[in-house]
């Protein structure tokens, strides 16, 4: 039965739901430190009842003879704003590991892991483009290229390299296994040379790296190479696992149709040879696991399923979101840029008539662009199903003329340089979420923006660093078109090498008439009030 105090005595305080939550919190803390003193605080009182150290607490009686527990000096309310002593957590393994891995190193090695035809080279090329566009000096080091280069005579005679036959990858062939290991380590040393030369910051090691022994050898080699140099080099393994039969068959077809390893073979023979090579690797393959103690990311079937372990700092900020976005589905990306700003508000009071005339011409040009773009979308073989659009008034007006769902973002608004040397960094940082959204899109996508943001997006797709976007003169048809904001759509498609191909489509007239002159909108003035600042392009 429930024990009560004397008649008339106050009821002892009963724990509410918050008290139970706090007690659960204290129990969790004891998992890290058994000497931690538990406490359960009343919401409306400074007193507590619980345990203190190894005793049961000292029972006291208040003025109404109601039993209560004595508060001890070591008990802390973890839900108050008071400073909390966390020194007892300093030796927790998880906290120590995160403290060691969160700091960004001087160099970073991204080592790919996976069986053949799993998309390692595709991931490597994508990462290289993205990191280089962000301003990092990055390069891919491919062990397969070095392996094929070891048989130059065969390549010169247009014959298949002996290092490309399935038998070369048989683990029972000790000489071949030793040769493959030597090639891989030579490739890794070339990556180290690149980093230490001062030219590189990130190196991508593209090899199978499919056994624990190989991965341990990589970690040991990195440690020996940079130990005592005063430079820190981090290593993150990126594993790609493919279990979907359709995705795997598609990857195999891409590999045999494009890899020099299968030059001169018909498709059926090449596929059979690749399957034998896969069987040799599968017999010794060891997936990444926490027991290796290494930082790693595992991607499954190029989908949203990802395992991430011991990754902190810039890996989680930059690399992980990008890896979650990329995929191998083919779809077109369409870029449209509005005409550069052409109206200045200086001296407006003395040139009011000319100003109003220029504004009217700009409005007519933008309405005409919207109609032409709508006509093109209606006749396109793969019309856009989603639109990423600048939040400017002009861009919204164009997007509003289309019968397509649109997402508006200020990241695609006109870019203001204003003579700043670091302007390209601001532009790239602003556009990074847009690139991740574009990479993650699975349907035909239209991007409506302004000249310089459009050129910056195109620079990423062509593996060009962001620093060249702002000042560099356009050298190909698509960038020149975007620089002048001609009445055109730039279509880009992903390639098997991880880059993009481009096609320029001049927009037809709204009534189906032939495309206008490429320079019709290059001189068209634009509205002055939606950018607000001079220098917007």
GROMACS .gro file of N, CA and C in nm, residues 13-29 38-43 49 77 79:
model
   78
   13UNK      N    1   0.617   1.524  -0.305
   13UNK     CA    2   0.617   1.558  -0.448
   13UNK      C    3   0.622   1.433  -0.534
   14UNK      N    4   0.540   1.431  -0.639
   14UNK     CA    5   0.535   1.318  -0.729
   14UNK      C    6   0.607   1.354  -0.859
   15UNK      N    7   0.685   1.262  -0.914
   15UNK     CA    8   0.757   1.293  -1.040
   15UNK      C    9   0.661   1.308  -1.156
   16UNK      N   10   0.677   1.413  -1.234
   16UNK     CA   11   0.596   1.428  -1.355
   16UNK      C   12   0.672   1.370  -1.474
   17UNK      N   13   0.614   1.386  -1.594
   17UNK     CA   14   0.676   1.327  -1.713
   17UNK      C   15   0.815   1.382  -1.738
   18UNK      N   16   0.834   1.511  -1.711
   18UNK     CA   17   0.964   1.571  -1.733
   18UNK      C   18   1.066   1.510  -1.638
   19UNK      N   19   1.022   1.480  -1.514
   19UNK     CA   20   1.113   1.416  -1.420
   19UNK      C   21   1.162   1.282  -1.473
   20UNK      N   22   1.070   1.204  -1.532
   20UNK     CA   23   1.109   1.075  -1.587
   20UNK      C   24   1.206   1.092  -1.703
   21UNK      N   25   1.183   1.194  -1.786
   21UNK     CA   26   1.274   1.219  -1.897
   21UNK      C   27   1.413   1.251  -1.846
   22UNK      N   28   1.420   1.328  -1.737
   22UNK     CA   29   1.550   1.363  -1.681
   22UNK      C   30   1.618   1.241  -1.620
   23UNK      N   31   1.537   1.158  -1.558
   23UNK     CA   32   1.596   1.038  -1.501
   23UNK      C   33   1.654   0.949  -1.612
   24UNK      N   34   1.582   0.938  -1.726
   24UNK     CA   35   1.636   0.863  -1.839
   24UNK      C   36   1.767   0.925  -1.887
   25UNK      N   37   1.773   1.059  -1.888
   25UNK     CA   38   1.896   1.127  -1.929
   25UNK      C   39   2.010   1.090  -1.836
   26UNK      N   40   1.982   1.089  -1.704
   26UNK     CA   41   2.086   1.055  -1.608
   26UNK      C   42   2.132   0.912  -1.624
   27UNK      N   43   2.038   0.820  -1.650
   27UNK     CA   44   2.076   0.681  -1.671
   27UNK      C   45   2.167   0.668  -1.792
   28UNK      N   46   2.140   0.748  -1.896
   28UNK     CA   47   2.225   0.745  -2.015
   28UNK      C   48   2.365   0.794  -1.981
   29UNK      N   49   2.373   0.898  -1.895
   29UNK     CA   50   2.504   0.949  -1.858
   29UNK      C   51   2.585   0.845  -1.781
   38UNK      N   52   2.319   1.071  -1.028
   38UNK     CA   53   2.189   1.092  -1.090
   38UNK      C   54   2.109   1.194  -1.011
   39UNK      N   55   2.022   1.264  -1.083
   39UNK     CA   56   1.932   1.359  -1.017
   39UNK      C   57   1.802   1.366  -1.093
   40UNK      N   58   1.695   1.391  -1.020
   40UNK     CA   59   1.564   1.408  -1.082
   40UNK      C   60   1.500   1.529  -1.019
   41UNK      N   61   1.496   1.638  -1.094
   41UNK     CA   62   1.454   1.765  -1.037
   41UNK      C   63   1.305   1.789  -1.062
   42UNK      N   64   1.241   1.842  -0.961
   42UNK     CA   65   1.103   1.884  -0.979
   42UNK      C   66   1.101   2.011  -1.063
   43UNK      N   67   0.997   2.022  -1.141
   43UNK     CA   68   0.984   2.139  -1.229
   43UNK      C   69   0.969   2.267  -1.148
   49UNK      N   70   1.515   1.435  -0.545
   49UNK     CA   71   1.518   1.308  -0.475
   49UNK      C   72   1.575   1.206  -0.569
   77UNK      N   73   2.150   2.051  -1.248
   77UNK     CA   74   2.031   2.050  -1.332
   77UNK      C   75   2.074   2.069  -1.477
   79UNK      N   76   1.905   2.079  -1.733
   79UNK     CA   77   1.806   2.147  -1.815
   79UNK      C   78   1.801   2.295  -1.784
   0.00000   0.00000   0.00000
